[in-house]
Coordinates of C-alpha atoms (C1' of nucleotides) and ligand atoms in Angstrom, one line a residue:
Chain A
X13 CA -0.1 0.0 0.0
X14 CA 2.7 2.4 1.0
X15 CA 4.4 3.6 -2.2
X16 CA 8.0 4.5 -2.0
X17 CA 8.5 8.2 -3.0
X18 CA 11.6 10.2 -3.7
X19 CA 12.2 13.3 -1.8
X20 CA 11.4 15.4 -4.9
X21 CA 8.0 13.5 -5.2
X22 CA 7.3 14.3 -1.5
X23 CA 8.2 17.8 -1.9
X24 CA 5.9 18.3 -4.8
X25 CA 3.1 16.5 -3.1
X26 CA 3.6 18.8 0.0
X27 CA 3.5 21.8 -2.3
X28 CA 0.3 20.8 -4.2
X29 CA -1.4 20.3 -0.7
X30 CA -0.3 23.6 0.7
X31 CA -1.6 25.4 -2.7
X32 CA -4.9 23.6 -2.8
X33 CA -5.8 24.3 0.9
X34 CA -5.0 27.9 0.2
X35 CA -7.3 28.6 -2.8
X36 CA -10.0 25.9 -2.7
X37 CA -9.5 24.8 -6.1
X38 CA -7.2 23.0 -8.6
X39 CA -3.6 23.9 -8.8
X40 CA -2.0 25.3 -11.9
X41 CA 1.3 24.4 -13.2
X42 CA 2.9 27.9 -13.2
X43 CA 2.0 28.6 -9.4
X44 CA 3.5 24.9 -8.5
X45 CA 6.5 25.8 -10.5
X46 CA 7.0 29.0 -8.7
X47 CA 6.4 27.4 -5.2
X48 CA 8.9 24.7 -6.1
X49 CA 11.3 27.2 -7.5
X50 CA 11.7 25.2 -10.8
X51 CA 10.3 25.5 -14.4
X52 CA 6.7 24.9 -15.6
X53 CA 8.1 21.9 -17.9
X54 CA 9.6 20.1 -15.0
X55 CA 6.4 20.5 -13.2
X56 CA 4.4 19.0 -15.9
X57 CA 6.9 16.0 -16.0
X58 CA 6.4 15.4 -12.3
X59 CA 2.6 15.8 -12.2
X60 CA 2.5 13.0 -15.0
X61 CA 4.5 10.8 -12.8
X62 CA 2.4 11.4 -9.6
X63 CA -0.7 11.0 -11.6
X64 CA 0.7 7.7 -12.8
X65 CA 1.2 6.7 -9.2
X66 CA -2.4 8.0 -8.6
X67 CA -1.5 10.3 -5.9
X68 CA -2.7 13.5 -8.1
X69 CA -5.5 13.7 -10.4
X70 CA -4.7 15.5 -13.5
X71 CA -6.2 16.7 -16.8
X72 CA -4.2 18.5 -19.4
X73 CA -4.5 22.3 -19.3
X74 CA -6.8 21.9 -16.3
X75 CA -4.4 21.8 -13.3
X76 CA -4.1 19.2 -10.7
X77 CA -5.5 18.1 -7.5
X78 CA -4.3 15.4 -4.8
X79 CA -6.2 12.2 -4.6
X80 CA -7.5 10.7 -1.1
X81 CA -4.1 8.9 -1.2
X82 CA -2.1 12.1 -2.1
X83 CA -3.5 13.9 0.8
X84 CA -2.9 11.1 3.2
X85 CA 0.9 11.2 1.8
X86 CA 1.1 14.9 2.2
X87 CA -0.1 14.9 5.8
X88 CA 2.4 12.2 6.7
X89 CA 5.2 14.4 5.4
X90 CA 3.7 17.4 7.3
X91 CA 3.6 15.5 10.4
X92 CA 7.4 14.4 10.2
X93 CA 8.2 18.1 9.3
X94 CA 6.4 19.6 12.2
X95 CA 7.5 17.0 14.8
X96 CA 11.0 17.5 13.8
X97 CA 10.7 21.2 14.2
X98 CA 9.2 20.8 17.6
X99 CA 12.0 18.4 18.5
X100 CA 14.8 21.0 17.6
X101 CA 13.2 23.8 19.4
X102 CA 12.1 22.0 22.6
X103 CA 15.0 19.5 23.0
X104 CA 17.9 20.9 21.0
X105 CA 17.5 24.6 22.0
X106 CA 17.2 25.9 18.5
X107 CA 15.2 29.3 17.8
X108 CA 12.0 28.8 15.8
X109 CA 13.6 30.8 12.9
X110 CA 16.4 28.1 12.5
X111 CA 14.5 24.9 12.4
X112 CA 12.4 25.1 9.0
X113 CA 15.4 24.2 6.5
X114 CA 16.6 21.4 8.8
X115 CA 13.1 19.9 8.9
X116 CA 13.0 20.0 5.1
X117 CA 15.6 17.3 5.2
X118 CA 14.4 15.4 8.3
X119 CA 11.0 15.1 6.9
X120 CA 12.1 12.7 4.2
X121 CA 13.4 10.1 6.6
X122 CA 11.5 6.9 6.1
X123 CA 10.4 5.0 9.2
X124 CA 7.0 5.0 10.8
X125 CA 8.4 3.7 14.1
X126 CA 10.8 6.8 14.3
X127 CA 8.1 9.2 13.4
X128 CA 5.9 7.6 16.2
X129 CA 8.5 7.2 18.7
X130 CA 9.5 10.8 18.3
X131 CA 6.0 11.8 18.7
X132 CA 5.8 10.0 22.0
X133 CA 9.1 11.4 23.1
X134 CA 7.8 14.9 22.6
X135 CA 4.6 14.0 24.4
X136 CA 2.3 14.0 21.4
X137 CA 2.5 17.6 20.8
X138 CA -0.5 19.2 19.0
X139 CA 1.2 22.3 17.6
X140 CA 4.7 23.0 16.1
X141 CA 7.0 25.9 17.1
X142 CA 5.1 28.2 14.8
X143 CA 1.6 27.2 15.9
X144 CA 0.9 24.9 13.0
X145 CA -1.3 21.8 13.8
X146 CA 0.7 18.4 13.8
X147 CA -1.4 15.6 12.0
X148 CA -1.6 12.4 14.3
X149 CA -0.7 8.9 13.4
X150 CA -4.0 8.8 11.4
X151 CA -3.5 12.0 9.7
X152 CA -6.0 13.9 12.0
X153 CA -5.3 17.6 12.8
X154 CA -7.0 19.2 15.6
X155 CA -9.5 21.9 14.4
X156 CA -9.2 25.2 16.3
X157 CA -11.9 27.5 17.5
X158 CA -12.3 30.9 15.4
X159 CA -8.9 32.6 15.0
X160 CA -8.3 36.2 13.8
X161 CA -5.5 38.1 12.4
X162 CA -4.1 40.6 14.8
X163 CA -5.2 43.5 12.5
X164 CA -8.9 42.3 12.8
X165 CA -9.1 43.1 16.5
X166 CA -10.9 46.2 17.7
X167 CA -9.3 48.5 20.1
X168 CA -9.4 47.2 23.6
X169 CA -9.6 43.6 22.5
X170 CA -6.9 41.0 23.8
X171 CA -5.6 38.0 21.9
X172 CA -3.3 35.3 22.5
X173 CA -0.9 34.5 19.6
X174 CA -1.4 31.0 18.2
X175 CA 0.3 31.3 14.9
X176 CA 2.1 33.2 12.3
X177 CA 1.0 33.6 8.6
X178 CA 4.8 34.1 7.7
X179 CA 7.4 31.5 8.9
X180 CA 10.4 33.3 7.5
X181 CA 13.5 33.5 9.5
X182 CA 13.3 37.3 9.1
X183 CA 9.8 37.8 10.3
X184 CA 10.2 35.3 13.2
X185 CA 13.3 37.1 14.3
X186 CA 11.5 40.4 14.2
X187 CA 8.8 38.8 16.5
X188 CA 11.6 37.6 18.7
X189 CA 12.8 41.3 19.2
X190 CA 9.5 42.3 20.5
X191 CA 9.2 39.2 22.5
X192 CA 6.2 37.9 20.6
X193 CA 5.8 34.2 20.6
X194 CA 3.3 31.6 20.5
X195 CA 1.3 32.2 23.7
X196 CA 2.1 35.7 24.0
X197 CA -0.9 37.9 25.1
X198 CA -1.5 41.2 23.2
X199 CA -3.9 44.0 23.7
X200 CA -4.7 46.6 21.0
X201 CA -4.4 50.0 22.4
X202 CA -4.8 52.2 19.4
X203 CA -5.2 52.1 15.7
X204 CA -3.5 54.7 13.5
X205 CA -5.7 55.3 10.4
X206 CA -3.1 57.1 8.4
X207 CA -0.9 54.0 8.0
X208 CA -3.2 51.3 9.6
X209 CA -0.2 50.6 12.4
X210 CA -1.3 49.6 15.8
X211 CA -0.3 50.3 19.3
X212 CA -0.2 47.2 21.1
X213 CA 0.6 46.2 24.7
X214 CA 2.7 43.2 25.2
X215 CA 4.2 42.0 28.7
X216 CA 3.2 45.5 30.0
X217 CA 5.1 47.4 27.4
X218 CA 3.4 49.4 24.5
X219 CA 4.9 49.2 21.1
X220 CA 3.9 49.9 17.5
X221 CA 3.6 47.3 15.0
X222 CA 3.0 48.1 11.2
X223 CA 0.1 46.8 9.3
X224 CA 2.2 44.3 7.3
X225 CA 3.2 42.8 10.8
X226 CA -0.3 42.6 12.3
X227 CA -1.5 40.9 9.1
X228 CA 0.8 38.0 9.8
X229 CA 0.2 37.3 13.5
X230 CA -2.9 35.0 14.1
X231 CA -4.5 35.3 17.4
X232 CA -7.5 33.9 19.5
X233 CA -9.7 36.3 21.1
X234 CA -9.5 36.4 25.1
X235 CA -12.7 36.0 26.8
Chain B
X27 CA 36.2 24.6 2.1
X28 CA 33.2 22.2 3.1
X29 CA 32.3 20.6 -0.3
X30 CA 28.7 19.7 -0.8
X31 CA 28.4 15.9 -1.5
X32 CA 25.7 13.9 -2.6
X33 CA 24.3 11.0 -0.1
X34 CA 25.8 8.7 -2.7
X35 CA 29.2 10.2 -2.5
X36 CA 29.1 10.3 1.2
X37 CA 28.2 6.7 1.3
X38 CA 31.3 5.7 -0.9
X39 CA 33.7 7.9 1.2
X40 CA 32.4 5.9 4.2
X41 CA 33.0 2.5 2.4
X42 CA 36.4 3.4 1.3
X43 CA 37.3 4.6 5.0
X44 CA 36.1 1.4 6.5
X45 CA 38.0 -0.7 4.0
X46 CA 41.3 1.0 4.3
X47 CA 41.0 1.0 8.0
X48 CA 40.6 -2.8 7.9
X49 CA 43.6 -3.8 5.7
X50 CA 46.0 -1.2 6.0
X51 CA 46.5 -0.7 2.1
X52 CA 44.7 0.9 -0.9
X53 CA 41.2 -0.2 -1.8
X54 CA 40.4 -2.3 -4.8
X55 CA 37.5 -1.5 -7.2
X56 CA 35.9 -5.1 -6.7
X57 CA 35.8 -5.1 -2.9
X58 CA 34.2 -1.5 -3.0
X59 CA 31.7 -2.7 -5.6
X60 CA 30.9 -5.7 -3.2
X61 CA 30.6 -3.4 -0.1
X62 CA 28.3 -0.8 -2.0
X63 CA 26.3 -3.6 -3.4
X64 CA 26.8 -2.2 -7.0
X65 CA 29.0 -2.9 -10.1
X66 CA 32.7 -2.3 -10.5
X67 CA 32.1 0.0 -13.4
X68 CA 29.9 2.2 -11.3
X69 CA 32.5 2.3 -8.6
X70 CA 35.3 3.4 -11.2
X71 CA 32.9 6.3 -12.3
X72 CA 32.5 7.3 -8.7
X73 CA 36.2 7.0 -7.9
X74 CA 37.0 9.3 -10.7
X75 CA 34.3 12.0 -9.5
X76 CA 35.7 11.8 -5.9
X77 CA 39.2 12.1 -7.3
X78 CA 38.3 15.1 -9.0
X79 CA 37.2 16.5 -5.8
X80 CA 40.2 15.4 -4.2
X81 CA 38.7 13.3 -1.7
X82 CA 40.2 10.3 -2.9
X83 CA 43.6 9.8 -4.4
X84 CA 43.4 7.3 -7.5
X85 CA 45.6 5.8 -10.0
X86 CA 44.4 3.6 -12.8
X87 CA 44.4 -0.2 -11.9
X88 CA 46.0 0.7 -8.4
X89 CA 43.3 1.0 -6.4
X90 CA 42.3 4.0 -4.1
X91 CA 42.9 5.8 -0.9
X92 CA 41.2 8.6 1.0
X93 CA 43.0 11.9 1.1
X94 CA 43.5 13.9 4.4
X95 CA 40.2 15.8 3.5
X96 CA 38.6 12.5 2.4
X97 CA 39.3 11.1 5.9
X98 CA 37.9 14.3 7.7
X99 CA 34.8 13.9 5.6
X100 CA 34.3 10.2 6.3
X101 CA 34.7 10.9 10.1
X102 CA 32.2 13.5 9.9
X103 CA 29.5 11.2 8.5
X104 CA 30.5 8.6 11.0
X105 CA 30.1 11.0 13.8
X106 CA 26.6 11.8 12.7
X107 CA 25.8 8.1 12.2
X108 CA 26.7 7.1 15.6
X109 CA 25.3 10.1 17.3
X110 CA 22.0 9.2 15.8
X111 CA 22.2 5.7 16.8
X112 CA 22.8 6.7 20.3
X113 CA 20.0 9.3 20.1
X114 CA 17.5 6.4 18.9
X115 CA 18.6 4.0 21.6
X116 CA 18.9 6.4 24.5
X117 CA 16.0 8.7 23.8
X118 CA 13.7 7.0 21.6
X119 CA 13.9 3.5 23.2
X120 CA 15.0 1.6 20.0
X121 CA 16.8 -1.8 20.3
X122 CA 20.5 -1.6 19.2
X123 CA 19.5 -4.2 16.4
X124 CA 17.0 -1.6 15.0
X125 CA 19.0 1.6 14.4
X126 CA 21.6 1.1 11.8
X127 CA 19.2 1.5 8.8
X128 CA 17.6 4.7 10.2
X129 CA 21.2 6.1 10.9
X130 CA 22.1 5.4 7.4
X131 CA 19.4 7.9 6.3
X132 CA 20.0 10.4 9.2
X133 CA 23.7 10.7 8.7
X134 CA 23.3 12.5 5.5
X135 CA 21.4 15.3 7.2
X136 CA 23.5 18.7 6.4
X137 CA 23.7 20.9 9.6
X138 CA 26.8 21.2 11.7
X139 CA 24.8 23.0 14.4
X140 CA 22.3 19.9 14.4
X141 CA 25.2 17.4 15.0
X142 CA 26.8 19.5 17.8
X143 CA 23.6 20.3 19.4
X144 CA 22.5 16.5 19.3
X145 CA 26.1 15.8 20.6
X146 CA 25.3 18.1 23.7
X147 CA 21.9 16.9 24.0
X148 CA 23.3 13.4 24.4
X149 CA 25.9 14.6 26.7
X150 CA 29.0 14.0 24.6
X151 CA 28.9 10.2 24.2
X152 CA 32.2 8.6 23.6
X153 CA 30.7 5.6 22.3
X154 CA 27.5 4.4 20.1
X155 CA 25.2 1.6 21.2
X156 CA 27.4 -1.0 19.5
X157 CA 30.6 0.2 21.3
X158 CA 31.9 2.0 18.5
X159 CA 33.8 5.3 19.3
X160 CA 32.2 8.5 18.2
X161 CA 34.5 11.1 16.5
X162 CA 34.2 14.6 18.1
X163 CA 33.7 18.0 16.5
X164 CA 37.4 17.9 15.3
X165 CA 37.3 14.2 14.3
X166 CA 39.2 12.9 17.2
X167 CA 38.2 9.5 18.4
X168 CA 39.2 8.1 21.8
X169 CA 41.9 5.4 21.5
X170 CA 41.2 2.5 23.7
X171 CA 43.2 0.4 26.0
X172 CA 44.1 -3.2 24.5
X173 CA 41.1 -5.2 23.8
X174 CA 40.5 -8.9 22.9
X175 CA 38.2 -11.0 21.1
X176 CA 36.2 -13.3 23.7
X177 CA 37.9 -16.3 22.1
X178 CA 41.2 -15.1 22.9
X179 CA 40.7 -15.2 26.7
X180 CA 42.0 -18.2 28.6
X181 CA 40.1 -20.1 31.1
X182 CA 39.1 -18.3 34.3
X183 CA 39.7 -14.8 32.8
X184 CA 37.0 -12.1 32.9
X185 CA 36.2 -9.5 30.6
X186 CA 33.9 -6.5 30.1
X187 CA 32.0 -6.4 26.6
X188 CA 33.1 -3.1 24.8
X189 CA 32.2 -3.9 21.4
X190 CA 30.7 -6.2 18.6
X191 CA 32.6 -7.3 15.5
X192 CA 29.2 -7.7 13.8
X193 CA 26.6 -5.3 14.1
X194 CA 24.0 -7.4 12.0
X195 CA 20.4 -7.3 13.4
X196 CA 20.5 -11.1 13.7
X197 CA 23.7 -11.2 15.7
X198 CA 22.6 -8.4 18.1
X199 CA 19.2 -10.0 18.6
X200 CA 21.1 -13.2 19.6
X201 CA 23.2 -11.4 22.0
X202 CA 19.8 -10.0 23.6
X203 CA 18.7 -13.3 24.1
X204 CA 21.6 -14.1 26.0
X205 CA 21.5 -10.7 27.9
X206 CA 24.8 -9.7 26.5
X207 CA 25.3 -6.0 26.2
X208 CA 27.9 -3.3 26.1
X209 CA 29.3 -3.4 29.7
X210 CA 28.3 -6.9 30.5
X211 CA 30.9 -8.9 32.4
X212 CA 31.7 -12.4 31.2
X213 CA 33.9 -15.0 32.6
X214 CA 35.2 -18.0 30.6
X215 CA 34.5 -21.1 32.5
X216 CA 35.5 -23.9 29.9
X217 CA 36.9 -24.3 26.5
X218 CA 35.6 -27.1 24.5
X219 CA 38.4 -28.4 22.1
X220 CA 36.2 -30.2 19.8
X221 CA 34.3 -27.5 18.5
X222 CA 36.0 -24.6 20.0
X223 CA 32.8 -23.4 21.7
X224 CA 32.9 -21.9 25.6
X225 CA 31.0 -22.3 28.6
X226 CA 30.9 -18.8 29.8
X227 CA 29.3 -17.2 33.1
X228 CA 27.0 -14.0 32.5
X229 CA 25.1 -12.5 35.4
X230 CA 25.4 -15.7 37.5
X231 CA 24.3 -17.9 34.7
X232 CA 26.4 -20.3 32.7
X233 CA 25.8 -20.8 29.0
X234 CA 27.6 -22.0 25.9
X235 CA 28.8 -19.9 23.1
X236 CA 29.8 -21.0 19.9
X237 CA 33.2 -20.1 18.1
X238 CA 31.6 -18.1 15.8
X239 CA 29.8 -16.1 18.5
X240 CA 32.9 -15.6 20.9
X241 CA 34.8 -14.4 17.8
X242 CA 32.5 -11.5 17.4
X243 CA 32.5 -10.2 20.9
X244 CA 35.2 -7.6 21.9
X245 CA 36.0 -7.4 25.6
X246 CA 38.6 -5.7 27.6
X247 CA 40.2 -7.8 30.6
X248 CA 39.2 -7.3 33.9
X249 CA 41.8 -6.5 36.5
Chain C
dT1 C1' 57.8 -16.7 -20.5
dT2 C1' 53.9 -17.5 -22.7
dT3 C1' 49.1 -18.7 -21.6
dT4 C1' 45.3 -18.0 -18.7
dA5 C1' 42.7 -16.1 -15.2
dT6 C1' 41.3 -12.1 -12.6
dT7 C1' 40.7 -7.3 -11.9
dT8 C1' 39.8 -3.0 -13.9
dT9 C1' 38.5 0.3 -17.3
dT10 C1' 35.8 1.9 -21.2
dA11 C1' 31.7 2.4 -24.3
dG12 C1' 27.2 2.8 -24.7
dA13 C1' 22.5 2.7 -22.8
dC14 C1' 19.1 3.9 -19.4
dA15 C1' 15.9 6.5 -15.7
dA16 C1' 15.0 10.4 -12.8
dG17 C1' 14.8 15.1 -12.5
dA18 C1' 16.3 19.2 -14.2
dC19 C1' 16.8 22.9 -18.1
dT20 C1' 15.8 25.8 -22.6
dA21 C1' 13.4 26.7 -26.7
dA22 C1' 9.4 26.1 -29.2
dA23 C1' 4.7 24.6 -30.0
dC24 C1' 0.0 24.4 -28.8
dA25 C1' -4.4 25.8 -25.8
dA26 C1' -7.3 28.7 -23.1
dT27 C1' -8.3 33.5 -22.3
dA28 C1' -8.5 38.3 -22.5
dA29 C1' -8.7 42.3 -25.6
dC30 C1' -10.0 44.7 -29.4
Chain D
dG9 C1' -14.8 36.8 -34.1
dT10 C1' -10.2 37.7 -34.9
dT11 C1' -5.9 39.1 -32.5
dA12 C1' -2.9 39.3 -28.5
dT13 C1' -1.6 37.5 -24.2
dT14 C1' -0.9 34.2 -20.8
dG15 C1' -0.6 29.4 -19.3
dT16 C1' 0.8 24.8 -20.2
dT17 C1' 2.7 21.0 -22.8
dT18 C1' 6.1 18.9 -26.0
dA19 C1' 10.7 18.1 -28.0
dG20 C1' 15.4 17.8 -27.1
dT21 C1' 19.5 18.1 -24.2
dC22 C1' 22.1 17.8 -19.7
dT23 C1' 23.9 15.4 -15.1
dT24 C1' 24.0 12.0 -11.8
dG25 C1' 24.2 7.6 -10.9
dT26 C1' 23.4 3.0 -12.4
dC27 C1' 23.7 -1.0 -15.7
dT28 C1' 25.8 -4.7 -19.4
dA29 C1' 29.0 -6.1 -22.5
dA30 C1' 33.3 -5.9 -24.4
dA31 C1' 38.3 -4.2 -24.1
dA32 C1' 42.7 -3.7 -21.5
dA33 C1' 45.7 -4.3 -17.8
dT34 C1' 47.4 -6.9 -14.3
dA35 C1' 48.4 -11.0 -11.6
dA36 C1' 48.7 -16.2 -11.6
dA37 C1' 49.8 -20.5 -13.7
dA38 C1' 52.0 -23.4 -16.7
Ligands
MN323 MN1 8.5 24.5 8.5
MN324 MN1 6.4 24.9 11.1
MN325 MN1 25.4 1.8 12.2
MN326 MN1 27.1 1.6 15.3

DNA sequence: TTTTATTTTTAGACAAGACTAAACAATAAC
DNA sequence: GTTATTGTTTAGTCTTGTCTAAAAATAAAA
């Protein structure tokens, strides 16, 4: 049942999954090429291969979508990626801005037992260091209560950071400088109409965040 | 300075290292092919590539040897392999017979920081689960006091197991059944001339080990 | 020292995964 | 409803790593 995939194939599957989650529709060749940092012609080749293995449903000129099997495969890789990221931060003292590239390598290690033992060792974490949900052995991911972007909160509202919409090292280090992390409590004190920036209170201090920043911070409303 | 190698290249380097450690001489194409489970012609191709990168010294029909740089490279990979094996046994509760194949994958993960943090997390272990020495950051490996194979001990002598000459899962599981592990203390009670087997005492019990088995257990003499 | 056997290398082919350049579909603009 | 633009696929080439079959070098035997 479990088909053997190359690292390249796994990466394509992950990319298709991410894109089709984003816009609820079939995925185009060019956007896949952009995401995979390759050329459209290479994508076409790979899509055909994965279609052969019935992980992707594909019709010429009509884009592609993952099959049920394809989705299961994507979730396995995502599970491994996020477990390793958690391991690196929790156990090996890495910063949350340093772990993605290493996890990109580790996610391809083939051993179900390894994945499950790692999961147990980490105490079955539900979220990775960036607040993204970790699929369990069956591929299930916890569905969260309604969340907001920080720029959707009104003045006076309080939120707890539960994720970031941008996991780039640059943005994560920016958040570090403001001591913003998963779990950090933030209150909106002021919204400046002229540039849509916000004065926010974190850990008792009040600072200003640009619109670009508040659009990338996911929170859950407090009480 | 640090050249980027493919997994395949790293595996060849490791194999050359192992073979040239064994018989103190240059390594032949056929034995390398056997070890890598491939064909001699493939080996010739790869040797040329690695020779280009000056990791191997090579002369047609004369076999090959690692350069200084090649040895450093081999030791880096071996370090990673043995650290991961230690991690799997110590932290993830794997048996010593289950870790080699997974470590064969993990040893290719590229991140010096990962390796060093893992080393620290494991408390800078000097030996892996099979008793093999783990090179440190500089590639140095601890040199041990004189060791013997179990079949070299005279009657009455006591030894502590410090390694195995065969790390196959089959042999390791055999040792498990007799509760023989790294650190186990063994005393020779009797040597049977007719088949060269031995009666040995472990943990108070006396059992019989074949010549094939005693040749594969490395010990240090006790007192 | 020839002959024979073994080891090693070359030549040629193949699959995976990528690329460029060119052809072909599907949309959008006029 | 043609024309232009964009998106997608094909055709042909390249590199890595492998293979088989055949040639060449070395080592062993006679
Ligand atoms: Mn990541
Ligand atoms: Mn993540
Ligand atoms: Mn091993
Ligand atoms: Mn080992």
